[in-house]
Short mmCIF file of C-alpha atoms and ligand atoms in Angstrom, two decimals:
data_model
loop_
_atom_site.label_atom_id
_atom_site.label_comp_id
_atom_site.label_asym_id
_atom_site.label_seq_id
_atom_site.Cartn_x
_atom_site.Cartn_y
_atom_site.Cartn_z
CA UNK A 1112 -52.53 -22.43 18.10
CA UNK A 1113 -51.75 -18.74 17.46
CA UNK A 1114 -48.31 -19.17 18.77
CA UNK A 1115 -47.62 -22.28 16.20
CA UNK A 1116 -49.07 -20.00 13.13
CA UNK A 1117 -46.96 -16.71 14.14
CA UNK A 1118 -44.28 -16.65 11.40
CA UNK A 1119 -41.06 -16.15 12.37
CA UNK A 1120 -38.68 -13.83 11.42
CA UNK A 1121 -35.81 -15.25 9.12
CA UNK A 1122 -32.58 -15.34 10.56
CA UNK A 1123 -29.51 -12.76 9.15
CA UNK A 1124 -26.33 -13.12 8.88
CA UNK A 1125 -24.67 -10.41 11.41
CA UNK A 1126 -23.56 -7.12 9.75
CA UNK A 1127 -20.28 -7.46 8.07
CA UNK A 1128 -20.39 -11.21 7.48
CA UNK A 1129 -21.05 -12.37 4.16
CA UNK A 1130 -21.91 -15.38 2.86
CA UNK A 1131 -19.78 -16.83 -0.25
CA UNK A 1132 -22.30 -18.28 -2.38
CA UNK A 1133 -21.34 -20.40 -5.54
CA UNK A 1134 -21.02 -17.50 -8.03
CA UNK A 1135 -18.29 -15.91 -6.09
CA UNK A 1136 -16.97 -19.51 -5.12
CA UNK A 1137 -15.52 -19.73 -8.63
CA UNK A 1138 -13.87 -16.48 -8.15
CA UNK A 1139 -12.52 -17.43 -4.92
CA UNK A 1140 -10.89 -20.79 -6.12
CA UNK A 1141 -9.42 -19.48 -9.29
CA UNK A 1142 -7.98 -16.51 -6.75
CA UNK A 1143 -6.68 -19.59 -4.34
CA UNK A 1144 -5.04 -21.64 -7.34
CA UNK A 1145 -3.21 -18.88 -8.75
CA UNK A 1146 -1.97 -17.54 -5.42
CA UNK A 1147 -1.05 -21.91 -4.78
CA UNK A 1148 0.49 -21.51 -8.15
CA UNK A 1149 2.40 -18.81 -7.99
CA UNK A 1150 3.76 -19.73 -4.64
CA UNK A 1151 5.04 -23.19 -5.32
CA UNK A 1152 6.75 -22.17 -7.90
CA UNK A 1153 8.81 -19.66 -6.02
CA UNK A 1154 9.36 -22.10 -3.36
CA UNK A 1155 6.45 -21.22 -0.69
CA UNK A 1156 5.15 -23.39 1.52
CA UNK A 1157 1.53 -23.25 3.12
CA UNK A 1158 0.50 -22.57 6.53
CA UNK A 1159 -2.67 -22.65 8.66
CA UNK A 1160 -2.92 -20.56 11.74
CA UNK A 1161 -5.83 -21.07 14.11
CA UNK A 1162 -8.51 -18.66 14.05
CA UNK A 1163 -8.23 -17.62 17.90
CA UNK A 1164 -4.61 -16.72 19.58
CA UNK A 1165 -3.86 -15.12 22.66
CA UNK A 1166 -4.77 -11.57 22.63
CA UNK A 1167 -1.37 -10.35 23.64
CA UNK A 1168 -0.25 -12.07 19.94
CA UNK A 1169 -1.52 -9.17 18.33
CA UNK A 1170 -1.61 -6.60 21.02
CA UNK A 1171 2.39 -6.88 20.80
CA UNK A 1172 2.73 -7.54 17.39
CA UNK A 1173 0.22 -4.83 15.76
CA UNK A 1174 0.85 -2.77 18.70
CA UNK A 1175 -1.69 -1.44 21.35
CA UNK A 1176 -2.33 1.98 19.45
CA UNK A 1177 -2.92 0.50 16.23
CA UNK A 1178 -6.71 1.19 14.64
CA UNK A 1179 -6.71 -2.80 14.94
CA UNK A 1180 -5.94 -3.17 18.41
CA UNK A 1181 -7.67 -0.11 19.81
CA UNK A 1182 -10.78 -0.81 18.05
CA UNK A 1183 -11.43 -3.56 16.02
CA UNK A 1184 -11.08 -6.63 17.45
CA UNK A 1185 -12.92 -9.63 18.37
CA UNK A 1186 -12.11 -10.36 21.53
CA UNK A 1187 -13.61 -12.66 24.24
CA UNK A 1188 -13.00 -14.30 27.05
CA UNK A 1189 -12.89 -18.01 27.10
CA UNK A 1190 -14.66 -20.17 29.75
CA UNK A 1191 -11.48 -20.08 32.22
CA UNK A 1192 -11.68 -15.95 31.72
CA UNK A 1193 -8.55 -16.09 29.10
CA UNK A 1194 -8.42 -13.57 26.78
CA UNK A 1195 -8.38 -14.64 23.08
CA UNK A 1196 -8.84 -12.70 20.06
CA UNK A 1197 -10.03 -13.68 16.14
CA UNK A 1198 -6.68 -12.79 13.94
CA UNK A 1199 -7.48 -9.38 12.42
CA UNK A 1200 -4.00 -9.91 9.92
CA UNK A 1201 -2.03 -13.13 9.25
CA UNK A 1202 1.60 -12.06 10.05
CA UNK A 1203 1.16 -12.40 13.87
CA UNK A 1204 -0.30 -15.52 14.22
CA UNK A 1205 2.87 -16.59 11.58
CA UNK A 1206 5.82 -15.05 13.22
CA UNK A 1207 4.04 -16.50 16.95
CA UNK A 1208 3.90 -20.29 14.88
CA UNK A 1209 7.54 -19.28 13.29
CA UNK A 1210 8.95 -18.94 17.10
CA UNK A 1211 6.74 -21.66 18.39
CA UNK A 1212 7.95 -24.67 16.11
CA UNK A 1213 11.71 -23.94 16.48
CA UNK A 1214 11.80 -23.01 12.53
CA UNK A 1215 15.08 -20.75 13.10
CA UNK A 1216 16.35 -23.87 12.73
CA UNK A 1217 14.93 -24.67 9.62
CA UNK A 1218 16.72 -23.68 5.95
CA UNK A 1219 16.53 -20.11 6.03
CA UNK A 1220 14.74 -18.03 4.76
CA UNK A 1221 11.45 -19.91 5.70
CA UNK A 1222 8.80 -18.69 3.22
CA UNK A 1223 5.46 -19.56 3.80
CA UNK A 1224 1.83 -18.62 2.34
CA UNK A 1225 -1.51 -18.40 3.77
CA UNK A 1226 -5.16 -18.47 2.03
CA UNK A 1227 -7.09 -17.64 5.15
CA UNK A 1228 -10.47 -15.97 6.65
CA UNK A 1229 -9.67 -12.41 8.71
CA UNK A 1230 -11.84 -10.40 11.22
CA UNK A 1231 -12.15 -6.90 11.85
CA UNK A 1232 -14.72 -4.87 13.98
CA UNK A 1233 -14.74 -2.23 10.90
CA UNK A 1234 -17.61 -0.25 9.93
CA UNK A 1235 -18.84 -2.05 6.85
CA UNK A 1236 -18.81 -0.08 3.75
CA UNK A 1237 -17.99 -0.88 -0.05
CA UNK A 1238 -14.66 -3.28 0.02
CA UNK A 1239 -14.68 -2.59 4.06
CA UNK A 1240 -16.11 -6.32 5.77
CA UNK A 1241 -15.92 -7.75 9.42
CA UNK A 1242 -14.85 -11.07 8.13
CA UNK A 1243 -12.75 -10.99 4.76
CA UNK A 1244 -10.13 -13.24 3.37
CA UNK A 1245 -6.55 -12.46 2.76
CA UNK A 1246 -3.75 -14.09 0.79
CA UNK A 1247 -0.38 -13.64 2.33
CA UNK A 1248 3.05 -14.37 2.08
CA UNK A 1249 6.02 -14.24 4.73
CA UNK A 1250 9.94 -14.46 4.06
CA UNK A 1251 11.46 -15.34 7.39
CA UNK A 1252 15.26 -15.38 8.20
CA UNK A 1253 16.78 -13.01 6.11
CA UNK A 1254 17.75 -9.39 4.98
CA UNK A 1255 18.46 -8.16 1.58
CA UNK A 1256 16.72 -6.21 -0.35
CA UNK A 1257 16.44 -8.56 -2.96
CA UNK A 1258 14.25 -10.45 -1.16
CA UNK A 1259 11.69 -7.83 -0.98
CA UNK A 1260 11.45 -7.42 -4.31
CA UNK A 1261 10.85 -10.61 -4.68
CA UNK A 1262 8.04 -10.77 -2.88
CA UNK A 1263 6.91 -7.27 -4.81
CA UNK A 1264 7.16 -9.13 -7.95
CA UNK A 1265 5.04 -11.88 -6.74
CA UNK A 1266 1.94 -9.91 -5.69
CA UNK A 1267 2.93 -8.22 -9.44
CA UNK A 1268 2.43 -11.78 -10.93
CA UNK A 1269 -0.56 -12.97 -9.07
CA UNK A 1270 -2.25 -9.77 -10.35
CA UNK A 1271 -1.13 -9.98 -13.99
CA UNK A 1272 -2.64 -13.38 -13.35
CA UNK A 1273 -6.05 -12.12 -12.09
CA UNK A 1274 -6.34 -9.61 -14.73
CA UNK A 1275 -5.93 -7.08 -11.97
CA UNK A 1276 -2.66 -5.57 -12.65
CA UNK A 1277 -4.10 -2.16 -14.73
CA UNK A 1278 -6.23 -1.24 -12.42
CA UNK A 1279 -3.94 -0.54 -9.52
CA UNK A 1280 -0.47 0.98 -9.22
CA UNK A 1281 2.21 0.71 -6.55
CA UNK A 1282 3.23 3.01 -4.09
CA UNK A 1283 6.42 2.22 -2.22
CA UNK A 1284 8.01 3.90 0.69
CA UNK A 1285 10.91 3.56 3.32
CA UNK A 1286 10.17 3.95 6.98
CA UNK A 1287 13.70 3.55 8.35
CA UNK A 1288 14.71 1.54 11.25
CA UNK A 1289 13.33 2.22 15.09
CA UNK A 1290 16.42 4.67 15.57
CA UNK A 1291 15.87 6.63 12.65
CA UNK A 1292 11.93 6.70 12.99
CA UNK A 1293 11.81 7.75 16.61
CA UNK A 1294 14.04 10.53 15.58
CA UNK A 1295 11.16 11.44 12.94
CA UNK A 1296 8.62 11.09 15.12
CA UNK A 1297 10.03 13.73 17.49
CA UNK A 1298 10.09 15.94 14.33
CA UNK A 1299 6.73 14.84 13.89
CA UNK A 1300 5.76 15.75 17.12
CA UNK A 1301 7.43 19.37 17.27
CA UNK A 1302 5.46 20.19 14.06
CA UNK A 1303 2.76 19.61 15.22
CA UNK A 1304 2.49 20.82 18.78
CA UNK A 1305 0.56 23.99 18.62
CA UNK A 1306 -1.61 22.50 15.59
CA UNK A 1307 -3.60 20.27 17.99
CA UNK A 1308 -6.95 22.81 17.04
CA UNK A 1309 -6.65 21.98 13.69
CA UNK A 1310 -6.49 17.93 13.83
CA UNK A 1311 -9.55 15.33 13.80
CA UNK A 1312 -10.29 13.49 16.97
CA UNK A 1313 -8.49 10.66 16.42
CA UNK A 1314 -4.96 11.67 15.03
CA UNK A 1315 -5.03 14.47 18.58
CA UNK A 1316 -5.11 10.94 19.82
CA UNK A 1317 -2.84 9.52 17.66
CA UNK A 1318 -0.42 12.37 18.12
CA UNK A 1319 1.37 11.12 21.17
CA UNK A 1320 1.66 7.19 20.72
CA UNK A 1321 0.76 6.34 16.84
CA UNK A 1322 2.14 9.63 15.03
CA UNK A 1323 2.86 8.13 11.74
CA UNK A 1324 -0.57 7.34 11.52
CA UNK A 1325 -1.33 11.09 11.48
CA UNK A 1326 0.46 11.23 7.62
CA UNK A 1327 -2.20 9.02 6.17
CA UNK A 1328 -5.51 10.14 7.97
CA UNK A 1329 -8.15 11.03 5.07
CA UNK A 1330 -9.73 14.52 6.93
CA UNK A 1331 -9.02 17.38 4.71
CA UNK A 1332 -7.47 19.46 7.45
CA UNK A 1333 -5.32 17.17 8.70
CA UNK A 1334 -4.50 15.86 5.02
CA UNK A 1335 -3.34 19.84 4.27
CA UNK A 1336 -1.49 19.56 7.61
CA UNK A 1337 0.10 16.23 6.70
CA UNK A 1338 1.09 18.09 2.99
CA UNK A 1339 3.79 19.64 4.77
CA UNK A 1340 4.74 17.97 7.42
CA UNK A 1341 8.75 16.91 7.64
CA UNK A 1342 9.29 13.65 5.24
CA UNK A 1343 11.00 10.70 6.53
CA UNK A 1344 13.44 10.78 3.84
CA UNK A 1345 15.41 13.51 5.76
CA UNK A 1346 15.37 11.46 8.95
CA UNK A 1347 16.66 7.96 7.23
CA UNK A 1348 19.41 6.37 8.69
CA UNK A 1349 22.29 5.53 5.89
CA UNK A 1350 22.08 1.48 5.75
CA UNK A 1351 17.76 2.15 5.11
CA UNK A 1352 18.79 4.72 2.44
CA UNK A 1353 20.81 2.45 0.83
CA UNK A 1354 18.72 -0.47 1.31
CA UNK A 1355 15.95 1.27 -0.10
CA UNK A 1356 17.65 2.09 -3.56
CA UNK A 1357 19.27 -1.24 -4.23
CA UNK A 1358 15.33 -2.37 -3.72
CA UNK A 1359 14.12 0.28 -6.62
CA UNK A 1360 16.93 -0.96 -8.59
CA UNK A 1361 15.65 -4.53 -8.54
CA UNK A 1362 12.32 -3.52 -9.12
CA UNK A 1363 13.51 -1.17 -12.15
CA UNK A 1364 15.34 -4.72 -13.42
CA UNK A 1365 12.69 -6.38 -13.16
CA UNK A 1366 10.45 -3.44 -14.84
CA UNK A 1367 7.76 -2.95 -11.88
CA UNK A 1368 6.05 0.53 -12.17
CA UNK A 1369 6.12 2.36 -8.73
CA UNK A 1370 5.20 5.62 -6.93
CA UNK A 1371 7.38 6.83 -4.80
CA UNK A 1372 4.80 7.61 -1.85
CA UNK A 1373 6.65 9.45 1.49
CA UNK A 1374 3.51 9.40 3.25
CA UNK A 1375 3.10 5.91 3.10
CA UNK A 1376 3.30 4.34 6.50
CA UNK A 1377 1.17 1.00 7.12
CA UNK A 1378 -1.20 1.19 10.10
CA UNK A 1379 0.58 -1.66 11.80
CA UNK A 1380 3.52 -1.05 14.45
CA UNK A 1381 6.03 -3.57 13.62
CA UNK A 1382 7.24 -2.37 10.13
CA UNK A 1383 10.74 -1.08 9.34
CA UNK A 1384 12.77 0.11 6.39
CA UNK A 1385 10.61 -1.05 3.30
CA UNK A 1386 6.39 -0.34 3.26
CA UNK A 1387 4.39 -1.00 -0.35
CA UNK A 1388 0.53 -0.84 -0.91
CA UNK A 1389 -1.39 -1.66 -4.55
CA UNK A 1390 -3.64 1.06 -4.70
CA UNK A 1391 -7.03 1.27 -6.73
CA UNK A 1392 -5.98 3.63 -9.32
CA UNK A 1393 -10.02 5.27 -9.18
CA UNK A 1394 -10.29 5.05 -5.23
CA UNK A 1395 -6.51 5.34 -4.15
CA UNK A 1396 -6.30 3.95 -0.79
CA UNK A 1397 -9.55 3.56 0.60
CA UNK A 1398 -9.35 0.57 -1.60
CA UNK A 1399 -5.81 -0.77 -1.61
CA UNK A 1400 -6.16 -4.34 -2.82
CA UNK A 1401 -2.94 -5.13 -0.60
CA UNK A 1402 0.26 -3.97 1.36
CA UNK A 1403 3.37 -5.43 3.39
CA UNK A 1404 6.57 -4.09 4.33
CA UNK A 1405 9.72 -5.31 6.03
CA UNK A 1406 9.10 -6.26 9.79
CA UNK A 1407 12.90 -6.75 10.98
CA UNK A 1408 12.03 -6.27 15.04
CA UNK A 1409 9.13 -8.14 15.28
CA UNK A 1410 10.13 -12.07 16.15
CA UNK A 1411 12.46 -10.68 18.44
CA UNK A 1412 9.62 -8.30 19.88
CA UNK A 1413 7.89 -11.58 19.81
CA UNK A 1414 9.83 -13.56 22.13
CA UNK A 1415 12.33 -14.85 19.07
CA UNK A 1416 15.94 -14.74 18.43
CA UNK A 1417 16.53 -11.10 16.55
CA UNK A 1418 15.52 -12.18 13.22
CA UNK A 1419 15.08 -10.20 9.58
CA UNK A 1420 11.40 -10.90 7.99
CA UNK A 1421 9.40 -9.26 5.30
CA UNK A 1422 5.83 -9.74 3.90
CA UNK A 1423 2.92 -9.17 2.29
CA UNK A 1424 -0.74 -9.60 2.61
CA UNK A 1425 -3.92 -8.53 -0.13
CA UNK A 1426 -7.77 -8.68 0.27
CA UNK A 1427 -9.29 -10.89 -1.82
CA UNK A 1428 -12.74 -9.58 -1.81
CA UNK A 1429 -11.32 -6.39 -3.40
CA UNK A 1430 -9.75 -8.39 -5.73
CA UNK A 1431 -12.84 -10.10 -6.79
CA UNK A 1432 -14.09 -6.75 -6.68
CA UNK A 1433 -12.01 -5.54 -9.29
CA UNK A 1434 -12.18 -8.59 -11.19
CA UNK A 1435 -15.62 -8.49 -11.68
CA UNK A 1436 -15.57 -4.86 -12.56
CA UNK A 1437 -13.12 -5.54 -15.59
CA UNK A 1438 -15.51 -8.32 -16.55
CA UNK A 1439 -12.57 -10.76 -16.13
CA UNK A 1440 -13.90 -14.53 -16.93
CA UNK A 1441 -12.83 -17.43 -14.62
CA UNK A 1442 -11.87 -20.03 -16.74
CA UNK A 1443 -13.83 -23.56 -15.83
CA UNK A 1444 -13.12 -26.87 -16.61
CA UNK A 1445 -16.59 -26.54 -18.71
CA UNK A 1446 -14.88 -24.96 -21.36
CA UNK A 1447 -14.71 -25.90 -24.50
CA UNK A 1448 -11.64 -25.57 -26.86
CA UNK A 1449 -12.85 -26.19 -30.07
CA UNK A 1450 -15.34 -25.59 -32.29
CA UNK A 1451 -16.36 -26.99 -35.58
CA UNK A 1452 -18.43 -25.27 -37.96
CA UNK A 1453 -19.47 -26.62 -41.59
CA UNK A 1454 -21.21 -25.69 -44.34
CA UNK A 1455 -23.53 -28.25 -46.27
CA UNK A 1456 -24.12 -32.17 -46.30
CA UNK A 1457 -20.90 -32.94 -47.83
CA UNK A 1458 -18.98 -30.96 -45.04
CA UNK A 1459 -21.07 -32.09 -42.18
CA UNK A 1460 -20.38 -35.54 -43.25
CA UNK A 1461 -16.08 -34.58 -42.72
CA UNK A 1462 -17.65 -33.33 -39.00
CA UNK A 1463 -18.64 -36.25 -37.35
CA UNK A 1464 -15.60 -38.58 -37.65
CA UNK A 1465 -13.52 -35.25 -37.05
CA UNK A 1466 -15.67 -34.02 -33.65
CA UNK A 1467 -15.14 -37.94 -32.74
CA UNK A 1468 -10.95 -37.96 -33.47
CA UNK A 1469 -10.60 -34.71 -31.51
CA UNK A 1470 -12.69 -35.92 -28.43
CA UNK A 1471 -10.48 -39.05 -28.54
CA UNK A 1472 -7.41 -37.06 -28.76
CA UNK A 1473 -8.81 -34.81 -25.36
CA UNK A 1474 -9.67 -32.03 -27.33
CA UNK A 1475 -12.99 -30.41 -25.85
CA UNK A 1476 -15.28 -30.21 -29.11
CA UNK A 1477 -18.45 -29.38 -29.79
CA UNK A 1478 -19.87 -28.96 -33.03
CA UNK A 1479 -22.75 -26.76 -35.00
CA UNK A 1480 -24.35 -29.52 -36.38
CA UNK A 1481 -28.00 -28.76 -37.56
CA UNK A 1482 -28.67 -26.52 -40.35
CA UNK A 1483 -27.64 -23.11 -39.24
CA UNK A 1484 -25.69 -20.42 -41.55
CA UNK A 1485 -22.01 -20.25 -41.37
CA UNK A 1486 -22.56 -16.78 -38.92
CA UNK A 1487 -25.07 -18.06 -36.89
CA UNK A 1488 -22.33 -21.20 -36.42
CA UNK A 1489 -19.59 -18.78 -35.87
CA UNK A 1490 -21.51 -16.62 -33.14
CA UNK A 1491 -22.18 -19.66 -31.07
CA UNK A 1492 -17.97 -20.49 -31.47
CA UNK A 1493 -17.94 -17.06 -29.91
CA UNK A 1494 -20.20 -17.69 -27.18
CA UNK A 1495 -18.44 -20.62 -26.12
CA UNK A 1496 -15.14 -18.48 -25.93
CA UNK A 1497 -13.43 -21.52 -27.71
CA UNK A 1498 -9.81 -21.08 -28.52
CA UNK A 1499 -10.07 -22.49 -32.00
CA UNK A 1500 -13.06 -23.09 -34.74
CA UNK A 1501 -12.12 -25.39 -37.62
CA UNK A 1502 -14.54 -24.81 -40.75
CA UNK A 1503 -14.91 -26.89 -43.50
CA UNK A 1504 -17.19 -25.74 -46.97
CA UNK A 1505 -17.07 -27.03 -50.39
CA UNK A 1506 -13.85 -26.01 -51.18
CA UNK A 1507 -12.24 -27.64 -48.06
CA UNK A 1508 -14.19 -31.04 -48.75
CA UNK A 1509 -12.97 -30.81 -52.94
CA UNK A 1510 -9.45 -29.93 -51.36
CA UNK A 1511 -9.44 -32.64 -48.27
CA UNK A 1512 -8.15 -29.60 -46.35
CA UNK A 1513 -10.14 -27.76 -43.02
CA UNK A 1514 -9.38 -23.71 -42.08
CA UNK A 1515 -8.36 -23.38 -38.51
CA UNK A 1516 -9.12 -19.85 -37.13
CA UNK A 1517 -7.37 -18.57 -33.64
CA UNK A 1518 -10.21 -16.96 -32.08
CA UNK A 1519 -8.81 -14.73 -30.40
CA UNK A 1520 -6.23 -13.54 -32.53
CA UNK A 1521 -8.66 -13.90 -35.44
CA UNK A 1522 -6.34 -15.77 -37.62
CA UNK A 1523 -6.19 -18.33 -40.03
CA UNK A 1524 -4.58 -21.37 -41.58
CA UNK A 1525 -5.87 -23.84 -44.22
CA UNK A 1526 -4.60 -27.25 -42.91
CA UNK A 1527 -4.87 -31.03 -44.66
CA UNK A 1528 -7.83 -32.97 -43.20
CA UNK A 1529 -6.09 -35.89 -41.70
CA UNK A 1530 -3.66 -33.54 -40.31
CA UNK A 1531 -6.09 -31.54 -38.25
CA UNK A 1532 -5.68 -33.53 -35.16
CA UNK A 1533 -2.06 -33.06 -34.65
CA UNK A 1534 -2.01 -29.14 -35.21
CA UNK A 1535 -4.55 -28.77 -32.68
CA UNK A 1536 -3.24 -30.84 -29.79
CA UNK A 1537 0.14 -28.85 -30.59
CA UNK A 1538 -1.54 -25.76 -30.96
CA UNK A 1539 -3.29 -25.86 -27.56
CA UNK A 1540 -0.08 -27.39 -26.51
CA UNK A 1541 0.38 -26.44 -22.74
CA UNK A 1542 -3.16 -26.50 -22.10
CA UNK A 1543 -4.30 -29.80 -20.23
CA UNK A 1544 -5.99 -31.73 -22.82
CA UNK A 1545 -8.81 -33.97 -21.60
CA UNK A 1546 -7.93 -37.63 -21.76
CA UNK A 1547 -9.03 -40.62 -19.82
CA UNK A 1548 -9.62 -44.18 -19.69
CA UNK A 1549 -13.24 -44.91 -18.16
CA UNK A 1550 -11.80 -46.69 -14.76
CA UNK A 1551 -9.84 -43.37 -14.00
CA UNK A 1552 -13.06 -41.56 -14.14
CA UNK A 1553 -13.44 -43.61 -10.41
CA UNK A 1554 -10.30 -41.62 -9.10
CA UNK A 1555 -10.33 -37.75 -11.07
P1 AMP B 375 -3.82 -4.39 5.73
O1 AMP B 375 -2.78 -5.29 6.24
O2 AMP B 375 -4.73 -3.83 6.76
O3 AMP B 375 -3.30 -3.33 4.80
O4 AMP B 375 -4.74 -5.31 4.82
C1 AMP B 375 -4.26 -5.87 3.63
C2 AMP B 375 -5.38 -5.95 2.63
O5 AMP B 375 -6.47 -6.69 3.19
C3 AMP B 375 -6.00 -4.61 2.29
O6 AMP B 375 -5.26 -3.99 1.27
C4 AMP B 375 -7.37 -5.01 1.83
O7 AMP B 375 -7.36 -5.47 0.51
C5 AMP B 375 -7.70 -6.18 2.73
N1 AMP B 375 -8.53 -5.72 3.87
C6 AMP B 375 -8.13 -5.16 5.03
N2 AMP B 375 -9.17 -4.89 5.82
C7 AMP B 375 -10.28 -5.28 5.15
C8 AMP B 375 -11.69 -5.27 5.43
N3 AMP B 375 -12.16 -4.82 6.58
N4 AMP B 375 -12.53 -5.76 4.50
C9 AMP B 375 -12.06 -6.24 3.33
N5 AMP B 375 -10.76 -6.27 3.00
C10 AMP B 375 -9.88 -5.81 3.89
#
C-alpha cells in the first residue's frame, strides 16, 4: 500500500535536449519554409541523411583532432559491437551519400539542402545544446569562386528573410590549399615552440595535430599570443590568392558587407581555400548563427573521385534566438488582411455587404462592427497587424467613396465604393488571397 501511494518522481528530459513545444514550432516552420524557399528557387534539392553512420564517417571527414571528434560525440556500439556515431554536422553524412549513390554522375554541380536534427556532447550553455537543428546547403562538383558566393548570398537571403540580417555581420577568410597550409602550420609551430608555458591546456594539445585551432581559442593569453602570430595570408599559395579576390569581388557585386577575419579557421579538418562565419554582432563568435567554407579534398579523402565541393551550414536555434530577441512576428495563416472601420448607422450599413464582397473575393476581413469610436476601431486594425483598414464616415457614404489606409506605410487613398474590391485584391496582389469552393475544403 505504501509502495502504490509513493509518488514518483517526474521524468526529465536529459541535459541538453530540449523539447520543441508549439510556440517555437511556428518559429521552426516559418525557419524550414524560407530555407525550402529559398533553395528551390536557386535550384537545391533536399536530402535526408540517417541519424547514425559509421563512426569512421566523421572521424575521417571532421578529422580525429577536431573538438567534435575528440570530445563530443555520441557514440555507441551496436548489438554486433559496430561502432556508430549520431551526426554531429551534416556535410559528412552528405559527401558519404554523394559517393555512395554514384551522383558524380549526376549534372554537376549537385546542390542539395538539408533541414535536419544534430548532436553534440557540448556543455550546454546559452545557444550551446546537445541536440540542435541545422539548415545546410552543399554544392558538389565544381570549383569557381562564383559558386561560393553564391552560396554566401543565400545564407544573406534566408537571413534578410528571417529578419536576422542586422544583427550579425560576416567574417570571411582564406585558408589556402593543404600545400600552402602545412607550410603555415610549420610557421605556426616555430612560433610557438618555446611559448608552450603560456598556452591553455587544450591548444598545448592542439599545438602538434590541430594548430589552426590555436588562432581562435577564447583564453586571454593565448588570444594575446594568437594577436601576433604569422597570418596565413603570407603563406597563400597564388591560385587561393586569386581565388579568394575574384570571391570578394562577387560579393562586392552583389553588395554583401564582410570582415575580412585572418584568424578565422573553422574547427573542422576538411576545409580549404574559402572559410565564412555570421557572427552575432553583441556576442561575436560564441554565437555565430552559421559558417561553411570550401571543402575541395574531402570526397576524395572520403573514398570519392577528387572532387571540388563547398558549403554551408547555420543553427537554427540561434536563429530563433535572435528572432525572438528582435521581436520578429511569424506570419500565420490566421492573419487577417483587412480591416474595416466605420463611423455611424449609415456607414455601418456600406460595411456589411462590403466585409461580405471582400470575403468572397479571398480577402481576410474582419470588421469593427458594434459601437466603438473611430480610435478604439483603429487600435484593434493595429492589433490585428492588418495590411489595410478601409474607413467609411459621413462624408464617404454622401460621396459613395471609402479611404483605404496602408498600415504600415500609414497612407491613404479615397477610392469609389464599388471599386473597393478590385484595388484591394491588386493591392495585396502577390499575397495568396483566400479563395475556395466548399468541396476543396476536403483536400487543403
Ligand atoms: P559549425 O559547423 O560547428 O560551425 O556549426 C554551424 C552552426 O550550427 C553554428 O554556427 C551554430 O549556429 C550551430 N551550432 C553548432 N553547435 C551547436 C550547439 N551545440 N548548439 C546549438 N547550435 C549549434
Amino acid at each position: 500500500m505504501a509502495e502504490e501511494n509513493r509518488k514518483l518522481e517526474p521524468f526529465q528530459n536529459p541535459k541538453g535536449l530540449h523539447d520543441i513545444l508549439p510556440g517555437d514550432h511556428e518559429f521552426h516552420t516559418f525557419v524550414k519554409k524560407v530555407v525550402r524557399h529559398r533553395a528551390r528557387q536557386a535550384g537545391f534539392r533536399r536530402i535526408t541523411t540517417p541519424v547514425l553512420e559509421y563512426t569512421d564517417v566523421f572521424k575521417r571527414s571532421i578529422g580525429e583532432s577536431s573538438d567534435i571528434v575528440s570530445k563530443e560525440m555520441y557514440t555507441f556500439q551496436d548489438r554486433k559491437g559496430r561502432s556508430l556515431t549520431m551526426k554531429p554536422e551534416g556535410t559528412a553524412g552528405v559527401v558519404r551519400s554523394y559517393i555512395q549513390n554514384g551522383m558524380n554522375q549526376w549534372p554537376q554541380p549537385v546542390m542539395l539542402y538539408y533541414f535536419e536534427p544534430h548532436f553534440r556532447y557540448d556543455r550546454p550553455q546559452k545557444g550551446r545544446y546537445r541536440q540542435f537543428w541545422q539548415y545546410g546547403f552543399e554544392i558538389i562538383g565544381e570549383s569557381d569562386p562564383a559558386l561560393d558566393a553564391q552560396l554566401i548570398l543565400l545564407a544573406h537571403r534566408i537571413n534578410q528573410d528571417l529578419g536576422v540580417d542586422k544583427v550579425v555581420n560576416l567574417q570571411l577568410n582564406t585558408i589556402g590549399t593543404a600545400e600552402s597550409r602545412a607550410k603555415y602550420m610549420q610557421a605556426l609551430q616555430d612560433y610557438y615552440a618555446g611559448k608552450e608555458r603560456s598556452l591553455c591546456e587544450d591548444c598545448k594539445a592542439r599545438l602538434a595535430k590541430n594548430t589552426l585551432r590555436l588562432l581562435d581559442c577564447k583564453q586571454e593569453d593565448c588570444r594575446i599570443l594568437a594577436e601576433l602570430a604569422p597570418v596565413m595570408k603570407d603563406y597563400l599559395d597564388k591560385e587561393s590568392a586569386e581565388f579568394h579576390e575574384e570571391l570578394k569581388g562577387y560579393l562586392e557585386e552583389v553588395g554583401i558587407e564582410f570582415v575580412e577575419n585572418p584568424r578565422l579557421v573553422r574547427g573542422l579538418d576538411y576545409y580549404s581555400k574559402t572559410v565564412f562565419e555570421f557572427w552575432d554582432k553583441t556576442d561575436g563568435e560564441q554565437n555565430a548563427i552559421g559558417g561553411g567554407g570550401r571543402y575541395d579534398g574531402l570526397i576524395e579523402l572520403m573514398g570519392g573521385q577528387p572532387t571540388p565541393a563547398v558549403g554551408f551550414a547555420a543553427g537554427v536555434e540561434r536563429i530563433i534566438a535572435n528572432m525572438k530577441r528582435e521581436k520578429i512576428r511569424v506570419p500565420s495563416k490566421d492573419d487577417l488582411h483587412v480591416f474595416v472601420a466605420q463611423l455611424g448607422k449609415e456607414a455601418k450599413r456600406k460595411c456589411l455587404p462590403l466585409i461580405q464582397e471582400l470575403h468572397e473575393a479571398g480577402v481576410k476581413t474582419m470588421g469593427a462592427l458594434g459601437k466603438g469610436s473611430i480610435n478604439e476601431q483603429l487600435r484593434i486594425a493595429n492589433k490585428f497587424r492588418v495590411d489595410y483598414t478601409v474607413l467609411i464616415g459621413i462624408t464617404e457614404v454622401r460621396e459613395g467613396t471609402a479611404i483605404i489606409r496602408d498600415m504600415s506605410k500609414g497612407q491613404q487613398q479615397t477610392v469609389k465604393m464599388n471599386k473597393v474590391v478590385d484595388k484591394l485584391v491588386k493591392l495585396l496582389g502577390e499575397k495568396k488571397l483566400d479563395r475556395y469552393t466548399p468541396g476543396e475544403l476536403l483536400y487543403s
